[in-house]
Short mmCIF file of C-alpha atoms and ligand atoms in Angstrom, two decimals:
data_model
loop_
_atom_site.label_atom_id
_atom_site.label_comp_id
_atom_site.label_asym_id
_atom_site.label_seq_id
_atom_site.Cartn_x
_atom_site.Cartn_y
_atom_site.Cartn_z
CA UNK Q 1 19.20 -27.22 -48.70
CA UNK Q 2 16.71 -25.07 -46.83
CA UNK Q 3 13.04 -25.67 -47.55
CA UNK Q 4 11.41 -23.40 -50.11
CA UNK Q 5 7.83 -22.48 -50.87
CA UNK Q 6 6.83 -21.60 -54.42
CA UNK Q 7 3.72 -19.50 -55.01
CA UNK Q 8 2.27 -20.52 -58.37
CA UNK Q 9 -0.46 -17.92 -58.80
CA UNK Q 10 -1.57 -19.49 -62.12
CA UNK Q 11 -3.92 -17.10 -63.98
CA UNK Q 12 -4.55 -14.93 -60.92
CA UNK Q 13 -5.16 -12.21 -59.80
CA UNK Q 14 -6.97 -10.07 -62.34
CA UNK Q 15 -5.18 -6.76 -61.78
CA UNK Q 16 -1.65 -5.51 -61.30
CA UNK Q 17 -2.71 -3.65 -58.19
CA UNK Q 18 -3.88 -6.87 -56.59
CA UNK Q 19 -0.70 -8.67 -57.71
CA UNK Q 20 1.43 -6.04 -55.99
CA UNK Q 21 -0.61 -6.32 -52.82
CA UNK Q 22 -0.21 -10.10 -52.65
CA UNK Q 23 3.49 -9.96 -53.56
CA UNK Q 24 4.22 -7.47 -50.75
CA UNK Q 25 2.48 -9.71 -48.25
CA UNK Q 26 4.31 -12.87 -49.40
CA UNK Q 27 7.79 -11.35 -49.70
CA UNK Q 28 9.77 -13.77 -47.50
CA UNK Q 29 13.29 -15.18 -47.87
CA UNK Q 30 12.45 -18.80 -48.58
CA UNK Q 31 9.71 -17.92 -51.07
CA UNK Q 32 9.56 -17.88 -54.87
CA UNK Q 33 6.68 -15.83 -56.31
CA UNK Q 34 5.43 -16.89 -59.74
CA UNK Q 35 2.90 -14.37 -61.10
CA UNK Q 36 1.33 -14.27 -64.57
CA UNK Q 37 3.65 -12.71 -67.19
CA UNK Q 38 2.04 -9.22 -67.32
CA UNK Q 39 2.73 -8.72 -63.60
CA UNK Q 40 6.38 -9.84 -63.53
CA UNK Q 41 7.68 -6.28 -63.76
CA UNK Q 42 5.45 -4.86 -61.04
CA UNK Q 43 6.14 -7.80 -58.72
CA UNK Q 44 9.88 -7.53 -59.37
CA UNK Q 45 9.62 -3.91 -58.27
CA UNK Q 46 8.30 -4.74 -54.80
CA UNK Q 47 10.19 -7.92 -53.84
CA UNK Q 48 13.01 -7.45 -51.34
CA UNK Q 49 13.41 -11.00 -50.03
CA UNK Q 50 11.56 -13.47 -52.24
CA UNK Q 51 12.75 -14.61 -55.68
CA UNK Q 52 10.81 -14.08 -58.88
CA UNK Q 53 9.64 -16.94 -61.09
CA UNK Q 54 7.80 -17.42 -64.41
CA UNK Q 55 5.07 -19.95 -65.14
CA UNK Q 56 6.61 -21.17 -68.40
CA UNK Q 57 9.61 -20.53 -70.66
CA UNK Q 58 10.03 -21.42 -74.32
CA UNK Q 59 13.00 -23.40 -75.61
CA UNK Q 60 14.10 -21.06 -78.41
CA UNK Q 61 15.97 -17.91 -77.44
CA UNK Q 62 14.26 -15.43 -79.80
CA UNK Q 63 12.52 -15.27 -83.15
CA UNK Q 64 9.19 -15.90 -84.85
CA UNK Q 65 7.29 -17.63 -82.03
CA UNK Q 66 4.15 -15.60 -81.44
CA UNK Q 67 3.00 -15.67 -77.86
CA UNK Q 68 6.09 -17.33 -76.45
CA UNK Q 69 8.58 -15.95 -73.92
CA UNK Q 70 12.16 -17.24 -73.76
CA UNK Q 71 14.32 -18.20 -70.82
CA UNK Q 72 16.96 -15.75 -71.99
CA UNK Q 73 14.43 -12.88 -71.90
CA UNK Q 74 13.25 -13.90 -68.48
CA UNK Q 75 16.79 -14.14 -67.13
CA UNK Q 76 17.67 -10.68 -68.44
CA UNK Q 77 14.45 -9.35 -66.92
CA UNK Q 78 15.47 -10.47 -63.44
CA UNK Q 79 13.54 -13.71 -63.21
CA UNK Q 80 15.40 -16.48 -61.32
CA UNK Q 81 13.06 -19.47 -61.60
CA UNK Q 82 10.90 -20.93 -64.35
CA UNK Q 83 8.23 -23.59 -64.01
CA UNK Q 84 8.03 -25.94 -66.99
CA UNK Q 85 5.74 -28.87 -67.71
CA UNK Q 86 2.94 -28.03 -65.30
CA UNK Q 87 0.13 -30.54 -65.78
CA UNK Q 88 -2.21 -27.68 -66.72
CA UNK Q 89 0.12 -27.07 -69.70
CA UNK Q 90 0.70 -30.75 -70.47
CA UNK Q 91 -3.08 -31.00 -70.75
CA UNK Q 92 -2.92 -28.35 -73.50
CA UNK Q 93 -0.57 -30.55 -75.48
CA UNK Q 94 2.98 -30.22 -74.17
CA UNK Q 95 4.98 -33.42 -74.55
CA UNK Q 96 7.78 -34.82 -72.39
CA UNK Q 97 10.12 -33.98 -75.26
CA UNK Q 98 9.10 -30.29 -75.39
CA UNK Q 99 9.31 -30.02 -71.65
CA UNK Q 100 12.81 -31.52 -71.57
CA UNK Q 101 13.84 -28.96 -74.22
CA UNK Q 102 12.36 -26.13 -72.15
CA UNK Q 103 14.18 -27.37 -69.07
CA UNK Q 104 17.50 -27.50 -70.92
CA UNK Q 105 17.03 -24.03 -72.42
CA UNK Q 106 16.14 -22.64 -69.00
CA UNK Q 107 19.19 -24.14 -67.35
CA UNK Q 108 21.43 -22.97 -70.22
CA UNK Q 109 20.05 -19.43 -69.86
CA UNK Q 110 20.94 -19.42 -66.16
CA UNK Q 111 17.50 -19.96 -64.67
CA UNK Q 112 16.59 -22.41 -61.95
CA UNK Q 113 14.05 -24.69 -63.60
CA UNK Q 114 11.15 -26.27 -61.71
CA UNK Q 115 10.04 -29.18 -63.88
CA UNK Q 116 6.65 -30.63 -62.95
CA UNK Q 117 5.69 -34.30 -63.14
CA UNK Q 118 2.79 -36.31 -61.75
CA UNK Q 119 0.63 -39.31 -62.43
CA UNK Q 120 -3.12 -39.43 -63.18
CA UNK Q 121 -5.53 -41.27 -60.87
CA UNK Q 122 -5.73 -44.46 -62.96
CA UNK Q 123 -1.98 -44.96 -62.52
CA UNK Q 124 -2.05 -44.10 -58.81
CA UNK Q 125 -4.74 -46.76 -58.28
CA UNK Q 126 -2.19 -49.37 -59.39
CA UNK Q 127 0.09 -48.41 -56.52
CA UNK Q 128 3.41 -46.74 -55.81
CA UNK Q 129 5.52 -48.80 -58.19
CA UNK Q 130 3.27 -47.90 -61.13
CA UNK Q 131 3.39 -44.24 -60.08
CA UNK Q 132 7.17 -44.36 -59.79
CA UNK Q 133 7.51 -45.93 -63.24
CA UNK Q 134 5.20 -43.30 -64.77
CA UNK Q 135 7.27 -40.48 -63.27
CA UNK Q 136 10.55 -42.05 -64.41
CA UNK Q 137 9.18 -42.16 -67.94
CA UNK Q 138 8.13 -38.48 -67.80
CA UNK Q 139 11.71 -37.66 -66.82
CA UNK Q 140 13.47 -39.99 -69.23
CA UNK Q 141 14.60 -37.19 -71.58
CA UNK Q 142 15.64 -34.81 -68.82
CA UNK Q 143 19.33 -34.11 -68.19
CA UNK Q 144 20.73 -33.87 -64.71
CA UNK Q 145 21.67 -30.32 -63.68
CA UNK Q 146 22.52 -28.37 -60.54
CA UNK Q 147 19.95 -25.78 -61.64
CA UNK Q 148 17.11 -28.28 -61.91
CA UNK Q 149 14.35 -28.85 -59.35
CA UNK Q 150 11.55 -31.35 -59.93
CA UNK Q 151 8.05 -30.77 -58.55
CA UNK Q 152 6.05 -33.93 -57.93
CA UNK Q 153 2.41 -32.98 -58.43
CA UNK Q 154 -0.01 -35.89 -58.79
CA UNK Q 155 -2.66 -34.69 -61.26
CA UNK Q 156 -5.51 -35.92 -59.06
CA UNK Q 157 -4.21 -33.84 -56.16
CA UNK Q 158 -4.01 -30.49 -57.96
CA UNK Q 159 -6.76 -28.11 -56.95
CA UNK Q 160 -8.95 -30.93 -55.67
CA UNK Q 161 -8.49 -30.64 -51.92
CA UNK Q 162 -7.18 -34.23 -51.96
CA UNK Q 163 -3.48 -34.03 -51.16
CA UNK Q 164 -1.23 -37.05 -51.57
CA UNK Q 165 -0.26 -39.14 -48.57
CA UNK Q 166 3.06 -37.52 -47.44
CA UNK Q 167 4.60 -41.00 -47.13
CA UNK Q 168 3.73 -41.76 -50.78
CA UNK Q 169 4.95 -38.33 -51.92
CA UNK Q 170 8.26 -38.97 -50.13
CA UNK Q 171 8.52 -42.33 -51.90
CA UNK Q 172 8.14 -40.73 -55.34
CA UNK Q 173 10.48 -37.89 -54.34
CA UNK Q 174 13.07 -40.51 -53.51
CA UNK Q 175 12.61 -42.19 -56.92
CA UNK Q 176 13.24 -38.79 -58.57
CA UNK Q 177 16.23 -37.99 -56.38
CA UNK Q 178 17.85 -41.33 -57.13
CA UNK Q 179 17.34 -40.79 -60.84
CA UNK Q 180 18.46 -37.15 -61.23
CA UNK Q 181 20.09 -36.10 -57.92
CA UNK Q 182 17.95 -32.96 -57.71
CA UNK Q 183 15.81 -31.35 -54.99
CA UNK Q 184 12.14 -32.38 -55.16
CA UNK Q 185 9.10 -30.28 -54.25
CA UNK Q 186 5.62 -31.60 -53.58
CA UNK Q 187 2.54 -29.88 -54.98
CA UNK Q 188 -1.18 -30.63 -54.90
CA UNK Q 189 -3.74 -29.25 -52.44
CA UNK Q 190 -1.18 -28.05 -49.91
CA UNK Q 191 -2.24 -25.61 -47.21
CA UNK Q 192 -1.16 -24.43 -43.76
CA UNK Q 193 -2.72 -27.52 -42.16
CA UNK Q 194 -0.88 -30.15 -44.18
CA UNK Q 195 2.35 -28.28 -45.09
CA UNK Q 196 4.32 -29.62 -42.13
CA UNK Q 197 3.56 -33.26 -42.94
CA UNK Q 198 5.30 -32.83 -46.32
CA UNK Q 199 8.05 -30.44 -45.28
CA UNK Q 200 9.23 -32.67 -42.45
CA UNK Q 201 10.10 -35.42 -44.96
CA UNK Q 202 13.81 -35.35 -45.75
CA UNK Q 203 13.08 -36.34 -49.37
CA UNK Q 204 10.91 -33.23 -49.90
CA UNK Q 205 12.72 -29.88 -50.25
CA UNK Q 206 9.67 -27.66 -50.48
CA UNK Q 207 6.17 -27.07 -51.77
CA UNK Q 208 4.71 -25.84 -55.04
CA UNK Q 209 1.54 -24.10 -53.90
CA UNK Q 210 -1.36 -23.18 -56.17
CA UNK Q 211 -4.70 -22.19 -54.64
CA UNK Q 212 -3.32 -21.28 -51.21
CA UNK Q 213 -0.69 -19.01 -52.75
CA UNK Q 214 -3.17 -16.28 -53.65
CA UNK Q 215 -4.36 -16.13 -50.05
CA UNK Q 216 -1.50 -14.23 -48.39
CA UNK Q 217 -2.57 -15.06 -44.83
CA UNK Q 218 -2.61 -18.77 -45.57
CA UNK Q 219 0.57 -18.64 -47.64
CA UNK Q 220 2.51 -16.72 -44.99
CA UNK Q 221 1.70 -19.41 -42.45
CA UNK Q 222 3.15 -22.00 -44.84
CA UNK Q 223 6.31 -19.95 -45.36
CA UNK Q 224 6.80 -19.74 -41.60
CA UNK Q 225 6.33 -23.50 -41.21
CA UNK Q 226 8.97 -24.06 -43.93
CA UNK Q 227 11.38 -21.60 -42.34
CA UNK Q 228 11.09 -23.14 -38.88
CA UNK Q 229 11.33 -26.79 -39.84
P1 LIG W 1 -2.97 -26.49 -55.80
O1 LIG W 1 -2.06 -26.39 -57.11
O2 LIG W 1 -2.08 -26.12 -54.62
O3 LIG W 1 -4.07 -25.52 -56.01
O4 LIG W 1 -3.44 -27.91 -55.71
C1 LIG W 1 -0.73 -26.80 -57.12
C2 LIG W 1 -0.12 -26.54 -58.49
O5 LIG W 1 -0.81 -26.76 -59.49
O6 LIG W 1 1.04 -26.11 -58.61
#
């Protein structure tokens, strides 16, 4: 599988105009752009090469669920990927069980699902076996699927400037691959300076990029590194 770069814009930028500007600049073949929900339509309108993703997707198809958006809606809207279980959502109360349901609903609706996992610092301090066990537990309810991708994002590495050691990330990616036979992305403080060290690992199929993804110059460099590897 060729290496992919996923731009998780999180709750950025503030305006549609800015979203369109960034999307145009980041519109490359091996890229998935994941804007906030209100900008999905405008971003869809300008992408020629990149795929469109959503930052979450609910497990019910339709009905009385105020504030939620379903995988079926997203699929019909032209979205190809959905992130589920990001640690910033787990922190708001999402359980492994809910996330496994979201992943299944996404796959059933025809989306490619990027399911996020990652250990906190106190687990990482106990070493790679403890981290591996923690991740296996987070994935214990998840069903294997050809449409599933797992993103390994250690919580302590997200938005902190402290990326994981690529060797350790590859170790966890291998644990996940052995368990579910799916491609694994790494995420957590990636940028154009460290992208290659992760992308050159055979266990790592791509990057889930947060902060650097709303800086088109920086993000484009990462997409080029992924393309040329
Ligand atoms: P970061 O975020 O690149 O800003 O660390 C990654 C993510 O949360 O997906």
